Amino acid sequence: MNFKNFISAFLFLSLLLNCSSGGDDTTEPTPDPDPTDGVTYDADIKSIMTSDCTSCHGSTPTQNAPMSLVTYAQVKANVDKIITRVNSSSNPMPPSPNSPLSQSEKNLIQQWKDDGLLEN
Ligand code: HEC
């Protein structure tokens, strides 16, 4: 075959292949798989601490709580323990009879850590 035919055949083939690929190369934006990304202390974490933790873990801890969870630095320094305890069923924080954090609150704290413990 001559060069022109070769090009046509090539174009025809690539068209075929392109069509048969069934639109895998769609350029539609994929929806954000995680709507909670960008979690920050100021926007998301502080309010959880204030409503569920600082009654004991206040700037002067009460009821035998061992530390304050009032500032960004304090919460950040304790994040691993916090994640362990809010997810613990045998030894949860807040302690009973307080109700545990909701699953979405627990997820937010974990996501905060995964996002790099941003302050704001
Ligand atoms: C009713 C009071 C009270 C509330 C509310 C409370 N805590 Fe505590 N917390 C304590 C006490 C008392 C201890 C020490 C005894 C223990 O470890 O169980 C403690 C211990 C902890 C520890 C372990 C610290 C260490 O060094 O091992 C973490 C982490 C913690 N709390 C996080 C939290 C978080 C986060 C919240 C809110 C979601 C919370 N606490 C709510 C009283 C409280």
XYZ file of N, CA and C and ligand atoms in Angstrom, residues 48-57 62-67 69 75 78-86 91-101 105 109, ligand 1:
163
model
N -16.026 20.445 68.770
C -16.234 19.113 69.360
C -15.628 19.082 70.759
N -14.407 19.622 70.895
C -13.753 19.653 72.201
C -14.590 20.462 73.196
N -15.088 21.614 72.727
C -15.843 22.483 73.625
C -17.133 21.819 74.088
N -17.823 21.127 73.191
C -19.104 20.584 73.632
C -18.956 19.266 74.364
N -17.894 18.501 74.124
C -17.833 17.161 74.724
C -16.645 16.902 75.645
N -15.661 17.772 75.678
C -14.437 17.426 76.397
C -14.010 18.450 77.445
N -14.181 19.721 77.160
C -13.579 20.719 78.049
C -14.325 20.890 79.363
N -15.495 20.251 79.509
C -16.127 20.286 80.830
C -15.212 19.629 81.853
N -14.403 18.693 81.424
C -13.381 18.105 82.311
C -11.969 18.531 81.909
N -11.708 18.494 80.599
C -10.374 18.853 80.102
C -10.302 20.355 79.827
N -10.691 19.310 85.393
C -11.490 18.931 86.556
C -11.840 17.456 86.472
N -12.437 16.948 87.535
C -12.884 15.552 87.609
C -11.770 14.566 87.253
N -10.570 14.900 87.690
C -9.403 14.030 87.497
C -8.925 13.902 86.054
N -9.436 14.730 85.171
C -8.900 14.697 83.806
C -7.429 15.113 83.857
N -6.565 14.402 83.111
C -5.127 14.636 83.256
C -4.581 15.829 82.474
N -5.304 16.322 81.513
C -4.733 17.417 80.718
C -5.829 18.312 80.160
N -7.624 20.345 77.078
C -7.823 20.228 75.630
C -8.501 21.507 75.142
N -4.582 20.124 71.861
C -5.333 19.084 71.161
C -4.421 18.368 70.161
N -2.145 15.841 71.713
C -2.803 14.643 72.240
C -3.606 13.881 71.203
N -3.423 14.218 69.924
C -4.367 13.701 68.928
C -4.395 12.180 68.858
N -3.247 11.525 69.013
C -3.264 10.061 68.905
C -4.034 9.425 70.056
N -3.795 9.938 71.257
C -4.552 9.433 72.410
C -6.036 9.742 72.256
N -6.330 10.930 71.749
C -7.735 11.311 71.564
C -8.426 10.349 70.616
N -7.781 10.046 69.497
C -8.381 9.137 68.517
C -8.588 7.762 69.134
N -7.581 7.306 69.901
C -7.728 6.002 70.548
C -8.913 5.998 71.507
N -9.001 7.036 72.333
C -10.021 7.004 73.385
C -11.433 7.291 72.880
N -11.595 8.172 71.902
C -12.968 8.407 71.426
C -13.495 7.190 70.667
N -13.053 1.853 77.147
C -12.545 2.957 77.954
C -12.765 4.285 77.216
N -14.022 4.590 76.889
C -14.263 5.685 75.948
C -14.112 7.070 76.566
N -13.821 8.041 75.725
C -13.902 9.451 76.055
C -14.939 10.076 75.142
N -15.874 10.881 75.622
C -16.086 11.134 77.031
C -16.556 9.880 77.767
N -16.231 9.799 79.075
C -16.612 8.601 79.838
C -18.114 8.537 80.050
N -18.645 7.343 80.247
C -20.058 7.225 80.555
C -20.301 7.902 81.918
N -21.467 8.436 82.149
C -22.691 8.282 81.339
C -22.809 9.280 80.185
N -21.752 10.037 79.873
C -21.822 10.922 78.713
C -21.987 10.079 77.451
N -22.725 10.618 76.484
C -22.862 9.836 75.260
C -21.615 9.991 74.399
N -21.240 8.931 73.715
C -20.026 8.968 72.895
C -20.172 9.949 71.737
N -19.038 10.300 71.147
C -19.074 11.130 69.948
C -19.800 10.381 68.831
N -18.287 12.715 64.001
C -17.306 13.463 64.785
C -15.988 12.688 64.901
N -12.163 13.858 63.392
C -10.892 13.934 64.116
C -9.821 13.127 63.377
C -16.513 13.672 82.689
C -15.162 14.181 82.532
C -14.478 13.947 81.193
C -14.926 14.260 79.932
C -16.238 14.926 79.540
C -13.883 13.868 79.030
N -12.841 13.299 79.711
Fe -11.115 12.583 78.922
N -10.504 11.973 80.746
C -11.202 12.168 81.922
C -10.486 11.515 83.024
C -10.943 11.485 84.472
C -9.354 10.910 82.469
C -8.255 10.085 83.179
C -8.698 8.665 83.377
C -8.703 7.873 82.097
O -7.717 7.889 81.357
O -9.727 7.244 81.824
C -9.394 11.223 81.040
C -8.443 10.802 80.134
C -8.423 11.160 78.803
C -7.397 10.769 77.868
C -6.171 9.924 78.172
C -5.008 10.818 78.486
C -3.720 10.054 78.647
O -2.690 10.700 78.841
O -3.738 8.812 78.585
C -7.734 11.297 76.669
C -6.969 11.193 75.364
C -8.995 12.005 76.850
N -9.379 11.891 78.158
C -9.657 12.659 75.838
C -10.944 13.163 75.985
C -11.683 13.696 74.881
C -11.174 13.820 73.468
C -12.889 14.071 75.383
C -14.056 14.622 74.616
C -14.460 13.855 73.443
C -12.903 13.767 76.804
N -11.691 13.221 77.127
C -13.950 14.020 77.658
C -12.383 12.856 82.069
C -13.174 13.334 81.034
